[in-house]
Coordinates of C-alpha atoms and ligand atoms in Angstrom, one line a residue:
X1 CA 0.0 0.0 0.0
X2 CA 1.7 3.2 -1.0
X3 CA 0.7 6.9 -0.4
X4 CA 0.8 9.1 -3.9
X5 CA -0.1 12.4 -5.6
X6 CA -2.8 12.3 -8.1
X7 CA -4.3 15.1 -9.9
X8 CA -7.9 16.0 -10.4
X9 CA -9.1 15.4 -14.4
X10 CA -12.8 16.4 -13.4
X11 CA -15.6 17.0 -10.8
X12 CA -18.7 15.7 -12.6
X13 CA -22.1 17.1 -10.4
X14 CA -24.5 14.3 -10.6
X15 CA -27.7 16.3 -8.3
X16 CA -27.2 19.3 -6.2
X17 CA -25.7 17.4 -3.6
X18 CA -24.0 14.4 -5.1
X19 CA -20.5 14.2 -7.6
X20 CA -18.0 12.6 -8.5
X21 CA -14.7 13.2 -8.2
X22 CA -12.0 12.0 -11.5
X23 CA -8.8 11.7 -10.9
X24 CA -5.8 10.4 -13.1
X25 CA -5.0 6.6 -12.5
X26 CA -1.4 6.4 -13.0
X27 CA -0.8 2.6 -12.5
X28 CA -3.0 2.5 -9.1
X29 CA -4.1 -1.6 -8.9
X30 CA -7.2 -1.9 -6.8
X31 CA -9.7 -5.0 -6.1
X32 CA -13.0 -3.7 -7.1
X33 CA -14.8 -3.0 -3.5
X34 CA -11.9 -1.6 -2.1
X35 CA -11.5 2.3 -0.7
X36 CA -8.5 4.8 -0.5
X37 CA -8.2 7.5 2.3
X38 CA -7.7 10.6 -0.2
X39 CA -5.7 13.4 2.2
X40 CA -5.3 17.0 1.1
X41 CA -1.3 17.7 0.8
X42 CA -0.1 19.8 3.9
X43 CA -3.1 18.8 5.9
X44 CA -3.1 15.5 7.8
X45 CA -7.0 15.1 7.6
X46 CA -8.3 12.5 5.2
X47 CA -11.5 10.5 4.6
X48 CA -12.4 7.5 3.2
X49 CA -13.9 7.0 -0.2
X50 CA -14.7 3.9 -2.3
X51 CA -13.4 3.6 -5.3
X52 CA -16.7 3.7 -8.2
X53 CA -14.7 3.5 -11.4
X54 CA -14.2 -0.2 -12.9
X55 CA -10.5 -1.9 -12.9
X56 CA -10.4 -1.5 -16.5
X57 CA -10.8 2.5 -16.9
X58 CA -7.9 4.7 -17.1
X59 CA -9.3 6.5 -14.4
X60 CA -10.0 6.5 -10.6
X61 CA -13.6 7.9 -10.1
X62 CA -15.4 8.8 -6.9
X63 CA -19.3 9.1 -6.0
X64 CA -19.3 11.6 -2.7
X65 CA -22.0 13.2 -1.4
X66 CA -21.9 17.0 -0.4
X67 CA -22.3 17.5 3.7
X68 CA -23.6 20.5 4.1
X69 CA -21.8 21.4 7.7
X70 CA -19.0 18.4 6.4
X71 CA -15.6 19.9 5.7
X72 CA -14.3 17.3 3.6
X73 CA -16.3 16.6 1.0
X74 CA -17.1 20.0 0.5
X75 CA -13.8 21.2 0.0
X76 CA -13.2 18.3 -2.7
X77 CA -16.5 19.2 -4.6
X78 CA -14.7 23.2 -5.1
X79 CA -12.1 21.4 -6.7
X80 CA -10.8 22.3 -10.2
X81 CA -9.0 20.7 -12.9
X82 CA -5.3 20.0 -11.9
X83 CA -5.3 20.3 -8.2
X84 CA -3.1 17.3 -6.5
X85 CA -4.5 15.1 -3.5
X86 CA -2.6 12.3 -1.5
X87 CA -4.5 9.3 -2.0
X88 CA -3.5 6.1 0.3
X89 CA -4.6 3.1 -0.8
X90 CA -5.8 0.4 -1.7
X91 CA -7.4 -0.8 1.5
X92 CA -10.3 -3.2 2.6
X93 CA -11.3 -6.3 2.3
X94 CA -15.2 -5.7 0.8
X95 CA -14.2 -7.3 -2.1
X96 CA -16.1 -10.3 -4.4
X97 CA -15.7 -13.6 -2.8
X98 CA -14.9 -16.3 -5.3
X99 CA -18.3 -18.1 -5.6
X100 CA -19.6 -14.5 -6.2
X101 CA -17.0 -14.4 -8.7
X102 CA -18.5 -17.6 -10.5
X103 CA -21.9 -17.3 -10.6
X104 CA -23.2 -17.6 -7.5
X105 CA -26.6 -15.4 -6.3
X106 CA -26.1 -12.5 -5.3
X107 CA -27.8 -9.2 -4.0
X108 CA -25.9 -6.0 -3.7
X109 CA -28.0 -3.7 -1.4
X110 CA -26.7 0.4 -0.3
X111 CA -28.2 3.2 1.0
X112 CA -27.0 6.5 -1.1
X113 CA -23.3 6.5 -2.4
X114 CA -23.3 3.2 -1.2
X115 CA -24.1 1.8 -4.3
X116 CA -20.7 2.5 -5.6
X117 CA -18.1 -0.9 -4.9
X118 CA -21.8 -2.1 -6.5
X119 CA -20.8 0.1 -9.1
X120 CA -17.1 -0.7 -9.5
X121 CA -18.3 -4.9 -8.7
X122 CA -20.9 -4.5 -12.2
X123 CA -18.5 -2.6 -14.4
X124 CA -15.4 -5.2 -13.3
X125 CA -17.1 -8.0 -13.4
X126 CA -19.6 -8.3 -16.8
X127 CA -21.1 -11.7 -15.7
X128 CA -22.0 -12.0 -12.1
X129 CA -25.1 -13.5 -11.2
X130 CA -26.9 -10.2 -9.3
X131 CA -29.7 -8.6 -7.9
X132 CA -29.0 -4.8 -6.6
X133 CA -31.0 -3.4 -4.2
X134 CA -30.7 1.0 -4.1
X135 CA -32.4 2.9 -1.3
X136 CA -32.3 5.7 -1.8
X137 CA -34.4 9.3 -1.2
X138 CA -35.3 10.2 -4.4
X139 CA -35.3 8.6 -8.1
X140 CA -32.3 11.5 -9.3
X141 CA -30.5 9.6 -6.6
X142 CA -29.9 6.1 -8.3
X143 CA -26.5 7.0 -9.1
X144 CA -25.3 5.1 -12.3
X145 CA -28.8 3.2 -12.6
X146 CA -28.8 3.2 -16.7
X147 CA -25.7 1.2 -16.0
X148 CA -27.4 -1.6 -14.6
X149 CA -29.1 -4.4 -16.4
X150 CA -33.0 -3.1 -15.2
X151 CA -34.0 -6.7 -15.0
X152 CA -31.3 -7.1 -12.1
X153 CA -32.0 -3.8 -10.2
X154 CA -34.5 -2.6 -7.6
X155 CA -34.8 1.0 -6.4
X156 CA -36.2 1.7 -3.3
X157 CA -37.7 5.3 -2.9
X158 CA -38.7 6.7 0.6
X159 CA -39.6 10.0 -0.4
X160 CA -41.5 9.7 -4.2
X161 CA -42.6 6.7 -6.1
X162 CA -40.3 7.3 -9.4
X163 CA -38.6 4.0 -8.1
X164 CA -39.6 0.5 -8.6
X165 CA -40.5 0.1 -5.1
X166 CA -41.8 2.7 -2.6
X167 CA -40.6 2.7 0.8
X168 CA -37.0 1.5 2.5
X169 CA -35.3 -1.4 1.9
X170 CA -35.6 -3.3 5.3
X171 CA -39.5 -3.1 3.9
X172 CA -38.8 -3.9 0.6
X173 CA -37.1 -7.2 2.2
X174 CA -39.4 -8.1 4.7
X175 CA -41.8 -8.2 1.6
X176 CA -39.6 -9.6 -0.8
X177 CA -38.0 -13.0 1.1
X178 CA -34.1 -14.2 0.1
X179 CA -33.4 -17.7 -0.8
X180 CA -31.2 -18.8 2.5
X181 CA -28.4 -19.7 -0.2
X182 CA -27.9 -16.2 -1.6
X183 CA -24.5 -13.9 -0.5
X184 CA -25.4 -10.8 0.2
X185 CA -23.4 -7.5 0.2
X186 CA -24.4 -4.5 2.2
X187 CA -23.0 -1.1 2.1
X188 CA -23.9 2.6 3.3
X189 CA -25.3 3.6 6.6
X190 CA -24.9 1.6 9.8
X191 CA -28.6 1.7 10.4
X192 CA -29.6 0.0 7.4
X193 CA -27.3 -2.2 7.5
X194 CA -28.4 -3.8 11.1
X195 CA -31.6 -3.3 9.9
X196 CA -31.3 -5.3 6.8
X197 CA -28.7 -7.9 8.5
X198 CA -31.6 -8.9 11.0
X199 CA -34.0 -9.3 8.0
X200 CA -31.1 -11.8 6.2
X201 CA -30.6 -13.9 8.9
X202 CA -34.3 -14.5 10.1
X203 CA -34.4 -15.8 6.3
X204 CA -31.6 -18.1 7.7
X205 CA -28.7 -16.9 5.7
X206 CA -25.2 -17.3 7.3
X207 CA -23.5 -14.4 8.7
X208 CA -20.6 -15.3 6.6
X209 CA -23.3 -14.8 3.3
X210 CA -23.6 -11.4 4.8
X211 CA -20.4 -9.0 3.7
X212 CA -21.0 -5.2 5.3
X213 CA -19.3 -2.0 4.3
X214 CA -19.8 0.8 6.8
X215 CA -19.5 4.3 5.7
X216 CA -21.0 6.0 9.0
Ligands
FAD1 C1 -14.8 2.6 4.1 C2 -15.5 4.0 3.8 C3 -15.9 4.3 2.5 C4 -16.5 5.5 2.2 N1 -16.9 5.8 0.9 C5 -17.6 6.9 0.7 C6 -18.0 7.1 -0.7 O1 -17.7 6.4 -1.6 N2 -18.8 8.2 -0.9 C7 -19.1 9.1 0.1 O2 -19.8 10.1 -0.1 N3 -18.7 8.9 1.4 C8 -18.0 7.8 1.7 N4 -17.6 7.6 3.0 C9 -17.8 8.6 4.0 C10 -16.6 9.6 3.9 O3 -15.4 9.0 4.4 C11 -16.9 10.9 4.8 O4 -17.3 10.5 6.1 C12 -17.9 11.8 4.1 O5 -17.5 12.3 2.9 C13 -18.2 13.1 5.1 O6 -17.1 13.8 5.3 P1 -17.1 15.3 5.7 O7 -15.8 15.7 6.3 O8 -17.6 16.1 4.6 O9 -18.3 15.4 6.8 P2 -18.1 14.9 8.4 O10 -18.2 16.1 9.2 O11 -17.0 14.0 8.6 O12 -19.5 14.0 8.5 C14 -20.7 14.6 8.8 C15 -21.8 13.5 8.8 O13 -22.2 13.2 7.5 C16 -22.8 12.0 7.4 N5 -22.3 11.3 6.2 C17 -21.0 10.8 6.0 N6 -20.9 10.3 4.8 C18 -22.1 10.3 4.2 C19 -22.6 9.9 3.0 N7 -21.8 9.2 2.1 N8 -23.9 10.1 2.7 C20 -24.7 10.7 3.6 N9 -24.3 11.1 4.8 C21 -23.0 10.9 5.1 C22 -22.5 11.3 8.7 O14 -23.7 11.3 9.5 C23 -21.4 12.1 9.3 O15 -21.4 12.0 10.7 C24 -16.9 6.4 3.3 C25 -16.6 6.0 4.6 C26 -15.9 4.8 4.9 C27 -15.6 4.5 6.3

C-alpha cells in the first residue's frame, strides 16, 4: 500500500448534492470494492472513499455526497481541474468472494453513495449473477442506474414513487423473502445495515453470506 499524488481530471455534479470526483489513474491496482483514504497535501485530515470506477478504466472515479456542515467533501467538490490530492490506498477487504465471482446469487443492497463498490463490482465483473437493491431518497439519486441491467435492479424510494418500489429497503425485504443460499453485500449507513442484517438472517442466511461495508 503506497501513499501518492494524483491530480484531479474532473468533478462531474450528478444532483445538487451528489459528484464525483476523476482523478488520473497512473498505474494504481485496486480489487473492485476496495476504498482509499484521499488526504489533502499539507493537511493530515483525510476521509475514506470507495473507489466507483471499474479496474479496466484509465481513471480513478469517486461518488461523494456533499455534507452540508462536512468539511471534507465539501472542500473536494470546489475542486478544479489540476489540483493534486494524496491518496492512500488500496485498503479493505469488501471485495467479491470467489463463488460471487463464478456465478453464484447474489444481491448488492446500499443506501446513497453506497451503491458505488456495486458500481465498481458490475462494471469489473460483466457476468455476475446479481440482484442490486438502491435505497435511496429520491429517483435523481440512483446514481449510475442506466448502467445496470434493469431486469437485475431494484430502487427503493422513501420519499417519491419514481422508483420501482416505494418505501425502505428493510421493507422492501421483509416483503420480498431471500433464498437462505444467496451472498449478500451490504453497504452505506450503519442503520440499514443492522436493519437489513436482522431481515437476512431470520431468512436463515449465514452471517458469513452477509459481507457489510460501513461508511458511517
Ligand atoms: C470505508 C468507507 C468508505 C466510504 N466511501 C464513501 C463514498 O464512496 N462516498 C461518500 O460520499 N462517502 C464515503 N464515505 C464517507 C466519507 O469518508 C466521509 O465521512 C464523508 O465524505 C463526510 O465527510 P465530511 O468531512 O464532509 O463530513 P463529516 O463532518 O465527517 O461528516 C458529517 C456527517 O455526515 C454523514 N455522512 C458521512 N458520509 C455520508 C454519505 N456518504 N452520505 C450521507 N451522509 C454521510 C454522517 O452522519 C457524518 O457523521 C466512506 C466512509 C468509509 C468509512
Amino acid at each position: 500500500m503506497k501513499r501518492r499524488k494524483h491530480i484531479v481530471q474532473e468533478i462531474i455534479n450528478l444532483t445538487p448534492e451528489t459528484f464525483i470526483l476523476r482523478l488520473d489513474r497512473q498505474d494504481f491496482q485496486f480489487e473492485p470494492g476496495q476504498y482509499v483514504v484521499i488526504r489533502i497535501p499539507d493537511i493530515k485530515k483525510g476521509r475514506e472513499y470507495s473507489i466507483f470506477s471499474a479496474t479496466t478504466d484509465d481513471y480513478l472515479d469517486f461518488l461523494i455526497r456533499e455534507i452540508p456542515a462536512g468539511e471534507f467533501s465539501r472542500y473536494l467538490r470546489h475542486l478544479t481541474p489540476g489540483a493534486e490530492l494524496d491518496v492512500d490506498g488500496p485498503k479493505g477487504y469488501f471485495i467479491l468472494n470467489e463463488k460471487t465471482k463464478q456465478g453464484h446469487p447474489t444481491i448488492l443492497i446500499a443506501t446513497g453513495t453506497g451503491i458505488s463498490p456495486f458500481y465498481s463490482y458490475m462494471k469489473s465483473y460483466p457476468n455476475l449473477n446479481y440482484r442490486v437493491i438502491h435505497g435511496v431518497r429520491y429517483a435523481n439519486e440512483a446514481y449510475g442506474r442506466e448502467d445496470f441491467n434493469p431486469e437485475k435492479y431494484i430502487l427503493c424510494t422513501s420519499r417519491s414513487k419514481e422508483g420501482n418500489y416505494f418505501g425502505r429497503i428493510t421493507k422492501y425485504l421483509e416483503e420480498n423473502p431471500v433464498d437462505p443460499d444467496t451472498i449478500c453485500y451490504l453497504c452505506g449507513n450503519s442503520e440499514m445495515i443492522e436493519e437489513v442484517t436482522t431481515v437476512l438472517e431470520k431468512y436463515g442466511l449465514l452471517p458469513e453470506n452477509i459481507r457489510t461495508e460501513v461508511f458511517f
